PDB file of C-alpha atoms in Angstrom:
ATOM      1  CA  MET A1219      27.510  86.545  20.076  1.00 56.00           C
ATOM      2  CA  ILE A1220      27.355  90.347  20.180  1.00 69.00           C
ATOM      3  CA  ALA A1221      28.499  91.772  23.501  1.00 87.00           C
ATOM      4  CA  PRO A1222      25.892  93.337  25.810  1.00 94.00           C
ATOM      5  CA  VAL A1223      25.088  96.997  25.204  1.00 96.00           C
ATOM      6  CA  THR A1224      23.216  97.798  28.411  1.00 97.00           C
ATOM      7  CA  TRP A1225      24.083  96.673  31.922  1.00 97.00           C
ATOM      8  CA  LEU A1226      21.755  97.809  34.723  1.00 98.00           C
ATOM      9  CA  TYR A1227      22.768  97.912  38.384  1.00 98.00           C
ATOM     10  CA  VAL A1228      20.135  97.203  41.029  1.00 98.00           C
ATOM     11  CA  PRO A1229      20.882  97.445  44.777  1.00 98.00           C
ATOM     12  CA  GLY A1230      20.936  94.089  46.510  1.00 98.00           C
ATOM     13  CA  ASP A1231      18.986  95.469  49.460  1.00 97.00           C
ATOM     14  CA  ARG A1232      16.033  96.368  47.201  1.00 97.00           C
ATOM     15  CA  PRO A1233      14.691  92.954  46.180  1.00 97.00           C
ATOM     16  CA  GLU A1234      11.397  94.498  45.076  1.00 97.00           C
ATOM     17  CA  ARG A1235      13.343  96.055  42.209  1.00 97.00           C
ATOM     18  CA  PHE A1236      14.938  92.857  40.899  1.00 97.00           C
ATOM     19  CA  ALA A1237      12.031  91.797  38.683  1.00 94.00           C
ATOM     20  CA  LYS A1238      11.550  95.364  37.441  1.00 96.00           C
ATOM     21  CA  ALA A1239      15.214  95.521  36.486  1.00 97.00           C
ATOM     22  CA  ALA A1240      14.920  92.195  34.664  1.00 95.00           C
ATOM     23  CA  ALA A1241      11.933  93.565  32.717  1.00 95.00           C
ATOM     24  CA  SER A1242      13.656  96.861  31.876  1.00 96.00           C
ATOM     25  CA  GLY A1243      15.128  95.689  28.587  1.00 94.00           C
ATOM     26  CA  ALA A1244      18.720  95.699  29.867  1.00 97.00           C
ATOM     27  CA  ASP A1245      20.945  93.037  28.350  1.00 96.00           C
ATOM     28  CA  VAL A1246      22.464  92.303  31.761  1.00 97.00           C
ATOM     29  CA  VAL A1247      21.166  93.056  35.261  1.00 98.00           C
ATOM     30  CA  ILE A1248      23.805  93.423  37.964  1.00 98.00           C
ATOM     31  CA  ILE A1249      22.654  92.810  41.524  1.00 98.00           C
ATOM     32  CA  ASP A1250      25.008  94.957  43.565  1.00 98.00           C
ATOM     33  CA  LEU A1251      26.175  93.798  46.973  1.00 98.00           C
ATOM     34  CA  GLU A1252      28.986  96.344  47.173  1.00 97.00           C
ATOM     35  CA  ASP A1253      28.803 100.126  46.792  1.00 93.00           C
ATOM     36  CA  ALA A1254      25.010 100.403  46.546  1.00 94.00           C
ATOM     37  CA  VAL A1255      24.445  98.685  49.909  1.00 97.00           C
ATOM     38  CA  ALA A1256      25.172 100.130  53.347  1.00 96.00           C
ATOM     39  CA  PRO A1257      27.231  97.907  55.678  1.00 96.00           C
ATOM     40  CA  ALA A1258      24.241  97.103  57.866  1.00 96.00           C
ATOM     41  CA  GLY A1259      22.302  95.768  54.896  1.00 97.00           C
ATOM     42  CA  LYS A1260      24.940  93.609  53.249  1.00 97.00           C
ATOM     43  CA  ASP A1261      23.996  90.264  54.794  1.00 97.00           C
ATOM     44  CA  ALA A1262      20.361  90.767  53.802  1.00 97.00           C
ATOM     45  CA  ALA A1263      21.418  91.857  50.308  1.00 98.00           C
ATOM     46  CA  ARG A1264      23.381  88.630  49.837  1.00 98.00           C
ATOM     47  CA  ALA A1265      20.385  86.594  50.989  1.00 98.00           C
ATOM     48  CA  ASN A1266      18.128  88.516  48.596  1.00 98.00           C
ATOM     49  CA  ALA A1267      20.429  87.799  45.670  1.00 98.00           C
ATOM     50  CA  VAL A1268      20.619  84.097  46.491  1.00 97.00           C
ATOM     51  CA  ALA A1269      16.830  83.827  46.821  1.00 97.00           C
ATOM     52  CA  TYR A1270      16.242  85.587  43.515  1.00 97.00           C
ATOM     53  CA  LEU A1271      18.812  83.530  41.643  1.00 96.00           C
ATOM     54  CA  ARG A1272      17.430  80.273  43.006  1.00 94.00           C
ATOM     55  CA  GLY A1273      13.883  81.259  42.121  1.00 93.00           C
ATOM     56  CA  ARG A1274      14.332  82.394  38.542  1.00 89.00           C
ATOM     57  CA  GLU A1275      13.524  80.190  35.599  1.00 78.00           C
ATOM     58  CA  ALA A1276      16.299  78.275  33.878  1.00 67.00           C
ATOM     59  CA  ALA A1277      17.834  80.131  30.925  1.00 67.00           C
ATOM     60  CA  ALA A1278      15.759  83.200  31.791  1.00 70.00           C
ATOM     61  CA  GLU A1279      16.583  86.537  30.217  1.00 79.00           C
ATOM     62  CA  PRO A1280      18.315  88.800  30.861  1.00 93.00           C
ATOM     63  CA  ARG A1281      21.590  87.527  32.194  1.00 94.00           C
ATOM     64  CA  ILE A1282      22.032  88.170  35.923  1.00 96.00           C
ATOM     65  CA  HIS A1283      25.428  89.155  37.266  1.00 97.00           C
ATOM     66  CA  VAL A1284      26.258  89.866  40.904  1.00 98.00           C
ATOM     67  CA  ARG A1285      28.818  92.403  42.034  1.00 98.00           C
ATOM     68  CA  VAL A1286      30.244  91.030  45.265  1.00 98.00           C
ATOM     69  CA  ASN A1287      32.289  92.824  47.871  1.00 98.00           C
ATOM     70  CA  ASP A1288      36.083  92.801  47.704  1.00 96.00           C
ATOM     71  CA  VAL A1289      37.151  89.146  47.763  1.00 95.00           C
ATOM     72  CA  ALA A1290      40.196  90.170  49.789  1.00 94.00           C
ATOM     73  CA  THR A1291      37.713  90.489  52.695  1.00 95.00           C
ATOM     74  CA  ASP A1292      35.744  87.853  54.578  1.00 95.00           C
ATOM     75  CA  ARG A1293      32.498  89.404  53.391  1.00 96.00           C
ATOM     76  CA  GLY A1294      33.549  89.303  49.756  1.00 96.00           C
ATOM     77  CA  ARG A1295      34.619  85.669  49.982  1.00 95.00           C
ATOM     78  CA  ALA A1296      31.298  84.796  51.621  1.00 96.00           C
ATOM     79  CA  ASP A1297      29.463  86.617  48.830  1.00 97.00           C
ATOM     80  CA  LEU A1298      31.360  84.663  46.207  1.00 96.00           C
ATOM     81  CA  ALA A1299      30.730  81.354  47.948  1.00 95.00           C
ATOM     82  CA  ALA A1300      27.006  82.142  48.069  1.00 96.00           C
ATOM     83  CA  VAL A1301      26.449  83.279  44.460  1.00 97.00           C
ATOM     84  CA  GLY A1302      29.359  81.747  42.565  1.00 94.00           C
ATOM     85  CA  GLU A1303      27.317  78.718  41.463  1.00 94.00           C
ATOM     86  CA  LEU A1304      24.075  80.622  40.853  1.00 95.00           C
ATOM     87  CA  ALA A1305      24.840  83.824  38.950  1.00 96.00           C
ATOM     88  CA  ASP A1306      25.519  83.973  35.215  1.00 95.00           C
ATOM     89  CA  ALA A1307      28.697  85.856  36.136  1.00 96.00           C
ATOM     90  CA  VAL A1308      30.285  87.512  39.148  1.00 98.00           C
ATOM     91  CA  ARG A1309      31.784  90.988  39.086  1.00 98.00           C
ATOM     92  CA  LEU A1310      34.823  91.385  41.317  1.00 98.00           C
ATOM     93  CA  PRO A1311      35.640  94.908  42.544  1.00 97.00           C
ATOM     94  CA  LYS A1312      39.099  96.279  43.224  1.00 96.00           C
ATOM     95  CA  VAL A1313      41.060  93.613  41.348  1.00 97.00           C
ATOM     96  CA  GLU A1314      44.763  94.497  41.444  1.00 97.00           C
ATOM     97  CA  SER A1315      46.546  91.328  40.325  1.00 96.00           C
ATOM     98  CA  ALA A1316      46.005  88.092  38.456  1.00 97.00           C
ATOM     99  CA  ALA A1317      47.204  86.179  41.521  1.00 96.00           C
ATOM    100  CA  ALA A1318      44.199  87.478  43.477  1.00 94.00           C
ATOM    101  CA  LEU A1319      41.967  85.481  41.114  1.00 95.00           C
ATOM    102  CA  ASP A1320      43.686  82.144  41.641  1.00 94.00           C
ATOM    103  CA  GLY A1321      41.682  79.527  43.508  1.00 90.00           C
ATOM    104  CA  LEU A1322      38.464  81.509  43.829  1.00 92.00           C
ATOM    105  CA  PRO A1323      35.407  79.293  44.409  1.00 87.00           C
ATOM    106  CA  GLY A1324      32.408  78.970  42.132  1.00 86.00           C
ATOM    107  CA  ALA A1325      31.902  78.130  38.493  1.00 87.00           C
ATOM    108  CA  ALA A1326      30.523  81.468  37.310  1.00 93.00           C
ATOM    109  CA  PRO A1327      32.656  83.506  34.881  1.00 95.00           C
ATOM    110  CA  LEU A1328      34.439  86.432  36.507  1.00 97.00           C
ATOM    111  CA  TYR A1329      34.419  90.072  35.440  1.00 98.00           C
ATOM    112  CA  ALA A1330      37.357  91.976  36.901  1.00 98.00           C
ATOM    113  CA  LEU A1331      36.801  95.623  37.812  1.00 98.00           C
ATOM    114  CA  LEU A1332      39.991  97.675  37.624  1.00 97.00           C
ATOM    115  CA  GLU A1333      39.539 100.576  40.008  1.00 96.00           C
ATOM    116  CA  SER A1334      43.030 101.535  41.138  1.00 95.00           C
ATOM    117  CA  ALA A1335      46.433 102.422  39.794  1.00 95.00           C
ATOM    118  CA  ALA A1336      47.664  98.938  40.700  1.00 96.00           C
ATOM    119  CA  GLY A1337      44.772  97.404  38.774  1.00 96.00           C
ATOM    120  CA  ILE A1338      45.570  99.406  35.636  1.00 96.00           C
ATOM    121  CA  VAL A1339      49.249  98.467  35.827  1.00 96.00           C
ATOM    122  CA  GLU A1340      48.251  94.785  35.985  1.00 97.00           C
ATOM    123  CA  ALA A1341      45.436  95.034  33.421  1.00 97.00           C
ATOM    124  CA  ARG A1342      47.030  92.731  30.839  1.00 97.00           C
ATOM    125  CA  ALA A1343      47.806  89.977  33.339  1.00 98.00           C
ATOM    126  CA  VAL A1344      44.327  90.208  34.856  1.00 98.00           C
ATOM    127  CA  ALA A1345      42.626  90.106  31.448  1.00 98.00           C
ATOM    128  CA  ALA A1346      44.662  87.041  30.477  1.00 98.00           C
ATOM    129  CA  HIS A1347      43.661  85.063  33.581  1.00 97.00           C
ATOM    130  CA  PRO A1348      41.720  81.902  32.577  1.00 95.00           C
ATOM    131  CA  ARG A1349      38.790  82.659  34.919  1.00 95.00           C
ATOM    132  CA  VAL A1350      38.251  86.174  33.557  1.00 97.00           C
ATOM    133  CA  ALA A1351      35.408  86.614  31.074  1.00 97.00           C
ATOM    134  CA  GLY A1352      35.631  90.394  30.884  1.00 97.00           C
ATOM    135  CA  VAL A1353      37.156  93.516  32.392  1.00 98.00           C
ATOM    136  CA  ALA A1354      35.821  96.976  33.144  1.00 96.00           C
ATOM    137  CA  LEU A1355      36.983 100.226  34.676  1.00 94.00           C
ATOM    138  CA  GLY A1356      35.890 101.730  37.975  1.00 92.00           C
ATOM    139  CA  GLU A1357      36.451 105.260  36.731  1.00 91.00           C
ATOM    140  CA  GLN A1358      35.233 107.271  39.699  1.00 90.00           C
ATOM    141  CA  ASP A1359      37.432 105.439  42.206  1.00 91.00           C
ATOM    142  CA  LEU A1360      40.371 105.564  39.814  1.00 92.00           C
ATOM    143  CA  ALA A1361      40.045 109.271  39.106  1.00 90.00           C
ATOM    144  CA  ALA A1362      39.784 110.005  42.812  1.00 91.00           C
ATOM    145  CA  GLU A1363      42.914 107.987  43.623  1.00 94.00           C
ATOM    146  CA  LEU A1364      44.935 109.655  40.879  1.00 93.00           C
ATOM    147  CA  SER A1365      43.404 113.136  41.305  1.00 93.00           C
ATOM    148  CA  ILE A1366      42.550 113.158  37.607  1.00 90.00           C
ATOM    149  CA  THR A1367      40.352 115.963  36.310  1.00 88.00           C
ATOM    150  CA  ASP A1368      41.335 115.934  32.634  1.00 89.00           C
ATOM    151  CA  GLU A1369      39.258 113.750  30.310  1.00 88.00           C
ATOM    152  CA  SER A1370      42.274 113.046  28.103  1.00 91.00           C
ATOM    153  CA  ALA A1371      44.008 111.416  31.068  1.00 91.00           C
ATOM    154  CA  VAL A1372      40.979 109.222  31.685  1.00 91.00           C
ATOM    155  CA  ASN A1373      40.961 108.305  27.995  1.00 94.00           C
ATOM    156  CA  HIS A1374      44.564 107.166  28.302  1.00 94.00           C
ATOM    157  CA  LEU A1375      43.548 104.765  31.081  1.00 94.00           C
ATOM    158  CA  ARG A1376      40.527 103.584  29.119  1.00 96.00           C
ATOM    159  CA  LEU A1377      42.671 102.751  26.110  1.00 96.00           C
ATOM    160  CA  GLN A1378      45.030 100.686  28.237  1.00 96.00           C
ATOM    161  CA  VAL A1379      42.132  98.511  29.377  1.00 97.00           C
ATOM    162  CA  VAL A1380      40.637  98.313  25.875  1.00 97.00           C
ATOM    163  CA  LEU A1381      44.008  97.069  24.614  1.00 97.00           C
ATOM    164  CA  ALA A1382      44.384  94.561  27.471  1.00 98.00           C
ATOM    165  CA  ALA A1383      40.934  93.094  26.809  1.00 98.00           C
ATOM    166  CA  ALA A1384      41.513  92.825  23.063  1.00 97.00           C
ATOM    167  CA  ALA A1385      44.928  91.205  23.524  1.00 98.00           C
ATOM    168  CA  ALA A1386      43.367  88.589  25.809  1.00 98.00           C
ATOM    169  CA  GLY A1387      40.537  87.863  23.377  1.00 96.00           C
ATOM    170  CA  LEU A1388      37.901  89.223  25.749  1.00 97.00           C
ATOM    171  CA  PRO A1389      34.709  91.082  24.767  1.00 95.00           C
ATOM    172  CA  PRO A1390      34.915  94.871  24.369  1.00 95.00           C
ATOM    173  CA  VAL A1391      35.138  96.904  27.575  1.00 97.00           C
ATOM    174  CA  PRO A1392      31.853  98.535  28.672  1.00 97.00           C
ATOM    175  CA  MET A1393      31.822 102.092  29.954  1.00 97.00           C
ATOM    176  CA  SER A1394      31.412 102.995  33.611  1.00 96.00           C
ATOM    177  CA  VAL A1395      28.209 104.523  34.936  1.00 96.00           C
ATOM    178  CA  HIS A1396      27.178 108.103  34.221  1.00 95.00           C
ATOM    179  CA  PRO A1397      26.169 109.224  37.741  1.00 93.00           C
ATOM    180  CA  ASP A1398      23.719 111.999  36.767  1.00 95.00           C
ATOM    181  CA  VAL A1399      20.561 110.157  35.723  1.00 94.00           C
ATOM    182  CA  LYS A1400      18.909 113.397  34.532  1.00 95.00           C
ATOM    183  CA  ASP A1401      21.782 114.403  32.248  1.00 96.00           C
ATOM    184  CA  GLU A1402      20.710 112.531  29.125  1.00 96.00           C
ATOM    185  CA  ASP A1403      22.565 114.838  26.734  1.00 97.00           C
ATOM    186  CA  GLY A1404      25.782 114.392  28.689  1.00 96.00           C
ATOM    187  CA  LEU A1405      25.267 110.625  28.800  1.00 97.00           C
ATOM    188  CA  LEU A1406      24.716 110.482  25.032  1.00 97.00           C
ATOM    189  CA  ALA A1407      27.810 112.562  24.268  1.00 96.00           C
ATOM    190  CA  SER A1408      29.927 110.564  26.704  1.00 96.00           C
ATOM    191  CA  CYS A1409      28.794 107.244  25.201  1.00 97.00           C
ATOM    192  CA  ARG A1410      29.625 108.386  21.689  1.00 95.00           C
ATOM    193  CA  ALA A1411      33.065 109.543  22.811  1.00 95.00           C
ATOM    194  CA  GLY A1412      33.654 106.207  24.519  1.00 95.00           C
ATOM    195  CA  ARG A1413      32.570 104.300  21.450  1.00 94.00           C
ATOM    196  CA  ALA A1414      35.184 106.188  19.422  1.00 94.00           C
ATOM    197  CA  LEU A1415      37.819 104.869  21.859  1.00 95.00           C
ATOM    198  CA  GLY A1416      36.794 101.245  21.361  1.00 95.00           C
ATOM    199  CA  LEU A1417      34.600 100.969  24.435  1.00 97.00           C
ATOM    200  CA  PHE A1418      31.295  99.207  23.866  1.00 96.00           C
ATOM    201  CA  GLY A1419      28.096  99.372  25.897  1.00 97.00           C
ATOM    202  CA  ARG A1420      27.622 100.942  29.297  1.00 98.00           C
ATOM    203  CA  THR A1421      26.530 100.212  32.828  1.00 97.00           C
ATOM    204  CA  ALA A1422      23.557 102.217  34.081  1.00 98.00           C
ATOM    205  CA  ILE A1423      22.146 103.047  37.491  1.00 97.00           C
ATOM    206  CA  HIS A1424      18.596 103.825  36.356  1.00 97.00           C
ATOM    207  CA  PRO A1425      16.344 102.317  33.650  1.00 97.00           C
ATOM    208  CA  ARG A1426      15.799 105.763  32.090  1.00 97.00           C
ATOM    209  CA  GLN A1427      19.435 105.679  30.955  1.00 98.00           C
ATOM    210  CA  LEU A1428      19.012 102.500  28.891  1.00 97.00           C
ATOM    211  CA  PRO A1429      17.369 104.001  25.772  1.00 96.00           C
ATOM    212  CA  VAL A1430      20.054 106.707  25.633  1.00 97.00           C
ATOM    213  CA  ILE A1431      22.832 104.117  25.803  1.00 97.00           C
ATOM    214  CA  ARG A1432      21.219 102.023  23.070  1.00 95.00           C
ATOM    215  CA  ARG A1433      20.841 105.104  20.891  1.00 95.00           C
ATOM    216  CA  ALA A1434      24.491 106.057  21.370  1.00 95.00           C
ATOM    217  CA  PHE A1435      25.804 102.632  20.378  1.00 95.00           C
ATOM    218  CA  ARG A1436      23.357 102.062  17.532  1.00 93.00           C
ATOM    219  CA  PRO A1437      25.165 102.499  14.193  1.00 91.00           C
ATOM    220  CA  GLY A1438      24.081 105.599  12.297  1.00 89.00           C
ATOM    221  CA  GLU A1439      22.533 105.606   8.849  1.00 89.00           C
ATOM    222  CA  GLU A1440      25.797 106.395   7.085  1.00 90.00           C
ATOM    223  CA  GLU A1441      27.670 103.727   9.031  1.00 88.00           C
ATOM    224  CA  ARG A1442      24.997 101.136   8.222  1.00 89.00           C
ATOM    225  CA  ALA A1443      25.045 102.034   4.533  1.00 90.00           C
ATOM    226  CA  ARG A1444      28.823 101.739   4.407  1.00 89.00           C
ATOM    227  CA  ALA A1445      28.733  98.372   6.183  1.00 89.00           C
ATOM    228  CA  ALA A1446      26.050  97.080   3.815  1.00 91.00           C
ATOM    229  CA  GLU A1447      28.158  98.123   0.824  1.00 87.00           C
ATOM    230  CA  ILE A1448      31.156  96.231   2.176  1.00 89.00           C
ATOM    231  CA  VAL A1449      29.155  93.090   2.935  1.00 87.00           C
ATOM    232  CA  GLN A1450      27.506  93.137  -0.478  1.00 85.00           C
ATOM    233  CA  ALA A1451      30.915  93.459  -2.161  1.00 85.00           C
ATOM    234  CA  ALA A1452      32.280  90.611  -0.058  1.00 83.00           C
ATOM    235  CA  GLU A1453      29.368  88.368  -0.972  1.00 82.00           C
ATOM    236  CA  ALA A1454      29.782  89.219  -4.666  1.00 81.00           C
ATOM    237  CA  ALA A1455      33.494  88.404  -4.475  1.00 78.00           C
ATOM    238  CA  GLU A1456      32.714  85.105  -2.793  1.00 78.00           C
ATOM    239  CA  ARG A1457      30.192  84.155  -5.499  1.00 81.00           C
ATOM    240  CA  ALA A1458      32.748  85.027  -8.171  1.00 77.00           C
ATOM    241  CA  GLY A1459      35.464  83.051  -6.460  1.00 72.00           C
ATOM    242  CA  ALA A1460      37.605  86.150  -6.071  1.00 70.00           C
ATOM    243  CA  GLY A1461      40.004  86.469  -3.159  1.00 69.00           C
ATOM    244  CA  ALA A1462      40.020  90.256  -3.023  1.00 74.00           C
ATOM    245  CA  VAL A1463      37.013  92.403  -2.141  1.00 79.00           C
ATOM    246  CA  ALA A1464      36.701  95.556  -4.242  1.00 74.00           C
ATOM    247  CA  LEU A1465      34.245  98.329  -3.395  1.00 79.00           C
ATOM    248  CA  PRO A1466      32.420 100.313  -6.100  1.00 80.00           C
ATOM    249  CA  ASP A1467      34.767 103.266  -5.558  1.00 79.00           C
ATOM    250  CA  GLY A1468      37.769 101.059  -6.390  1.00 74.00           C
ATOM    251  CA  ARG A1469      39.068 100.564  -2.855  1.00 81.00           C
ATOM    252  CA  PHE A1470      39.917  97.097  -1.608  1.00 81.00           C
ATOM    253  CA  VAL A1471      39.054  95.835   1.869  1.00 80.00           C
ATOM    254  CA  ASP A1472      40.354  92.795   3.689  1.00 84.00           C
ATOM    255  CA  ALA A1473      38.694  90.177   5.893  1.00 83.00           C
ATOM    256  CA  PRO A1474      38.802  92.087   9.238  1.00 84.00           C
ATOM    257  CA  ILE A1475      36.993  95.037   7.639  1.00 88.00           C
ATOM    258  CA  VAL A1476      34.333  92.717   6.239  1.00 87.00           C
ATOM    259  CA  ALA A1477      33.906  91.056   9.634  1.00 88.00           C
ATOM    260  CA  LYS A1478      33.492  94.461  11.280  1.00 89.00           C
ATOM    261  CA  ALA A1479      30.896  95.457   8.684  1.00 89.00           C
ATOM    262  CA  ARG A1480      28.890  92.343   9.460  1.00 90.00           C
ATOM    263  CA  ARG A1481      29.041  93.172  13.182  1.00 89.00           C
ATOM    264  CA  VAL A1482      27.786  96.680  12.442  1.00 87.00           C
ATOM    265  CA  LEU A1483      24.783  95.317  10.552  1.00 89.00           C
ATOM    266  CA  ASP A1484      24.040  92.765  13.262  1.00 88.00           C
ATOM    267  CA  LEU A1485      24.193  95.476  15.906  1.00 86.00           C
ATOM    268  CA  ALA A1486      21.975  97.799  13.887  1.00 88.00           C
ATOM    269  CA  ARG A1487      19.333  95.073  13.598  1.00 88.00           C
ATOM    270  CA  ARG A1488      19.557  94.322  17.287  1.00 85.00           C
ATOM    271  CA  LEU A1489      19.168  97.957  18.326  1.00 85.00           C
ATOM    272  CA  ALA A1490      16.578  98.949  15.730  1.00 82.00           C
ATOM    273  CA  ASP A1491      13.743 101.072  17.089  1.00 65.00           C
TER     274      ASP A1491
END
């Protein structure tokens, strides 16, 4: 299964937006009980999430994740106990060690958000934890903690998490939110830069960002043509009983390159206008 491209946050204290978010076209909707909700509204937000999850149809699209509060706190543990059997996955903020994930209740897969220096240092152990279905970066918190202002430094951190996820056999790491919902050019450029680093897909805070994210991660015409050429050569080699795949220009490609080409074509079909 191709990993999600678009992930849309919706505040847990705005239940009137849940259905709209689900109809937005996002691959995953994330009901947020953490940063998007003021302390006074957190109990109501949890109740809203539980009511929505209990009321939705079985196997409904899109997938619904819930970002709970820090499970090192009583509130976070109560969040997890409430939604851990209902959500398609639970996103855990501020994960700093694999040990923190041991014994957590609920059957839902866990997505670990690495938002601190300690979390980055422990990225490989966290990604390898048996309950973890994916990892992501909390870039704004991380940059603030480390006083980072240089994009190359952020890229270094991103690559560490990309490597940790790949080594653990997890899906590609999605990009963090682009906070300026009106800056579509900046969002597009940032997505394309992230894609070049091995990041895939992006979380959004407004539905207007979704088409831009899809456009950024949709393979271009040249990339699609190259992938089609590789797949056609692989299929011809298979029909001929040949072990090696030779392209028309004389270059040979191996199985991982063919597999990537097939993923490119699948993604292009999925994100076609």
